């Protein structure tokens, strides 16, 4: 597929997926939704993608849904509107949350409305201190809908979920870190370097253990105590099978052979 609204860049096990409508502040129009859906589907099985970073080209991460193309122009086209809403729900929801490799949102600038679903549903997030973010829906007479409520409730502190949803006030990257929307904020000049540093740390880890970690935590958080226990037991057996016993035969063995200290570093895979 020849992408118009996004760009894919690969470097040493790390794949950058970039919103590429800088002239429209990377607002998500139907083309962008279709392309992100396609790209995630392809990258899921791409052996060269060990970590996925989502960011935006230009001065924006994502100005949310394209208010003209996604809402206004589709208001009298229910079939087309429903179709594109489903695609937008699929890629920013289940496909992103359960993507089989770790995902990082690299929030390089403006981020509004529907962009919060992308940030919230990535596993990790880093923001430029100078970025401006906001749950702006109330400012155009609406509310944070679709995937946004779940995503913000999952990661942000409750008082701030309510405050920013009701006021529509914009806030900066430092504040985004304080309220739990992202892991940390760095000066914009350091954003790419710090994001790559984090991604490189993940590339070193065992890929199967990363996938199992995501599934144990993401599914497990919605289960009760007993279900969580049995889910985690079953996933442990699955992981041992998929790794061919790697965590025991390498991870634990290398520790007992005094080759490394797991409290401080990762075992040697090969
Ligand atoms: N949907 C459609 N187009 C958008 C857009 C959106 N969400 N956000 C920005 N754009 C377009 C603008 O219409 C403008 O297009 P034009 O050059 O053809 O007129 C272009 O992007 C640049 O935006 P502009 O408003 O001129 O830039 P700015 O730097 O002054 O302000 C923002 C940037 C992001 C603060 C402002 O564009 C904005 O408030 N956007 C809407 C954000 C929002 O509420 N999103 C929630 C959607 S769920």
Short mmCIF file of N, CA and C and ligand atoms in Angstrom, two decimals, residues 21-25 27-28 59-60 63-69 71 110 112-115 134 136-137 140, ligand 1:
data_model
loop_
_atom_site.label_atom_id
_atom_site.label_comp_id
_atom_site.label_asym_id
_atom_site.label_seq_id
_atom_site.Cartn_x
_atom_site.Cartn_y
_atom_site.Cartn_z
N UNK A 21 0.39 14.37 8.13
CA UNK A 21 -0.44 15.45 7.58
C UNK A 21 -0.09 16.74 8.33
N UNK A 22 1.19 17.09 8.31
CA UNK A 22 1.61 18.21 9.16
C UNK A 22 0.86 19.50 8.87
N UNK A 23 0.44 19.68 7.60
CA UNK A 23 -0.28 20.92 7.25
C UNK A 23 -1.66 20.96 7.89
N UNK A 24 -2.18 19.81 8.33
CA UNK A 24 -3.47 19.73 9.03
C UNK A 24 -3.24 19.28 10.48
N UNK A 25 -2.08 19.57 10.99
CA UNK A 25 -1.72 19.24 12.38
C UNK A 25 -1.92 17.75 12.69
N UNK A 27 -4.29 15.79 11.92
CA UNK A 27 -5.66 15.36 12.26
C UNK A 27 -5.95 14.06 11.50
N UNK A 28 -6.75 13.21 12.13
CA UNK A 28 -7.00 11.87 11.57
C UNK A 28 -8.21 11.90 10.63
N UNK A 59 5.08 19.93 13.56
CA UNK A 59 4.98 20.43 14.94
C UNK A 59 3.85 19.79 15.73
N UNK A 60 3.21 18.75 15.17
CA UNK A 60 2.06 18.15 15.87
C UNK A 60 2.25 16.65 16.05
N UNK A 63 -3.84 16.26 16.04
CA UNK A 63 -4.90 17.19 16.49
C UNK A 63 -6.26 16.50 16.56
N UNK A 64 -6.26 15.20 16.84
CA UNK A 64 -7.52 14.46 17.01
C UNK A 64 -8.17 14.11 15.68
N UNK A 65 -9.47 13.85 15.74
CA UNK A 65 -10.17 13.53 14.50
C UNK A 65 -10.15 14.74 13.58
N UNK A 66 -10.17 14.49 12.28
CA UNK A 66 -10.29 15.60 11.34
C UNK A 66 -11.72 16.12 11.41
N UNK A 67 -11.86 17.29 12.00
CA UNK A 67 -13.22 17.79 12.30
C UNK A 67 -14.03 17.98 11.02
N UNK A 68 -13.36 18.28 9.93
CA UNK A 68 -14.08 18.46 8.67
C UNK A 68 -14.36 17.10 8.01
N UNK A 69 -13.27 16.32 7.72
CA UNK A 69 -13.43 15.10 6.92
C UNK A 69 -14.06 13.93 7.68
N UNK A 71 -15.97 14.24 10.72
CA UNK A 71 -17.29 14.54 11.28
C UNK A 71 -18.21 15.24 10.26
N UNK A 110 1.36 19.34 19.34
CA UNK A 110 -0.09 19.38 19.55
C UNK A 110 -0.70 17.98 19.65
N UNK A 112 -4.69 16.52 20.67
CA UNK A 112 -6.04 16.85 21.14
C UNK A 112 -7.00 15.69 20.90
N UNK A 113 -8.08 15.70 21.68
CA UNK A 113 -9.21 14.80 21.47
C UNK A 113 -8.83 13.35 21.18
N UNK A 114 -9.19 12.90 19.99
CA UNK A 114 -8.95 11.50 19.60
C UNK A 114 -7.49 11.08 19.67
N UNK A 115 -6.57 12.03 19.66
CA UNK A 115 -5.14 11.72 19.81
C UNK A 115 -4.84 11.10 21.17
N UNK A 134 -4.79 18.64 24.93
CA UNK A 134 -6.06 19.01 25.53
C UNK A 134 -7.21 18.10 25.12
N UNK A 136 -10.25 18.73 24.12
CA UNK A 136 -10.88 19.95 23.64
C UNK A 136 -12.35 19.77 23.25
N UNK A 137 -12.86 18.54 23.34
CA UNK A 137 -14.23 18.28 22.84
C UNK A 137 -15.26 19.25 23.40
N UNK A 140 -16.00 22.43 21.58
CA UNK A 140 -16.90 22.48 20.42
C UNK A 140 -18.25 21.82 20.73
N1 LIG B 1 -9.45 18.74 12.03
C1 LIG B 1 -9.33 19.28 10.80
N2 LIG B 1 -8.42 20.21 10.48
C2 LIG B 1 -7.59 20.61 11.46
C3 LIG B 1 -7.66 20.10 12.75
C4 LIG B 1 -8.64 19.11 13.03
N3 LIG B 1 -8.75 18.50 14.22
N4 LIG B 1 -6.73 20.70 13.51
C5 LIG B 1 -6.09 21.56 12.69
N5 LIG B 1 -6.61 21.51 11.44
C6 LIG B 1 -6.23 22.29 10.26
C7 LIG B 1 -6.75 23.71 10.32
O1 LIG B 1 -8.10 23.76 9.85
C8 LIG B 1 -5.79 24.38 9.36
O2 LIG B 1 -6.15 24.06 8.05
P1 LIG B 1 -6.09 25.20 6.86
O3 LIG B 1 -4.64 25.61 6.82
O4 LIG B 1 -6.54 24.47 5.64
O5 LIG B 1 -6.98 26.30 7.30
C9 LIG B 1 -4.48 23.69 9.66
O6 LIG B 1 -4.81 22.43 10.25
C10 LIG B 1 -3.60 24.43 10.62
O7 LIG B 1 -4.34 24.68 11.80
P2 LIG B 1 -4.39 26.12 12.49
O8 LIG B 1 -5.61 26.17 13.36
O9 LIG B 1 -4.25 27.21 11.48
O10 LIG B 1 -3.04 26.06 13.36
P3 LIG B 1 -2.71 26.76 14.75
O11 LIG B 1 -1.26 26.51 14.98
O12 LIG B 1 -3.19 28.15 14.79
O13 LIG B 1 -3.56 25.92 15.86
C11 LIG B 1 -4.44 23.89 16.85
C12 LIG B 1 -3.30 24.55 16.05
C13 LIG B 1 -4.14 22.41 16.90
C14 LIG B 1 -4.46 24.49 18.27
C15 LIG B 1 -5.82 24.18 16.16
O14 LIG B 1 -5.71 23.84 14.79
C16 LIG B 1 -6.97 23.43 16.76
O15 LIG B 1 -7.53 23.84 17.76
N6 LIG B 1 -7.36 22.27 16.14
C17 LIG B 1 -8.47 21.48 16.60
C18 LIG B 1 -8.02 20.58 17.77
C19 LIG B 1 -9.18 19.77 18.33
O16 LIG B 1 -10.04 20.29 18.98
N7 LIG B 1 -9.16 18.45 18.07
C20 LIG B 1 -10.09 17.53 18.62
C21 LIG B 1 -10.66 16.69 17.56
S1 LIG B 1 -11.48 15.25 18.26
#
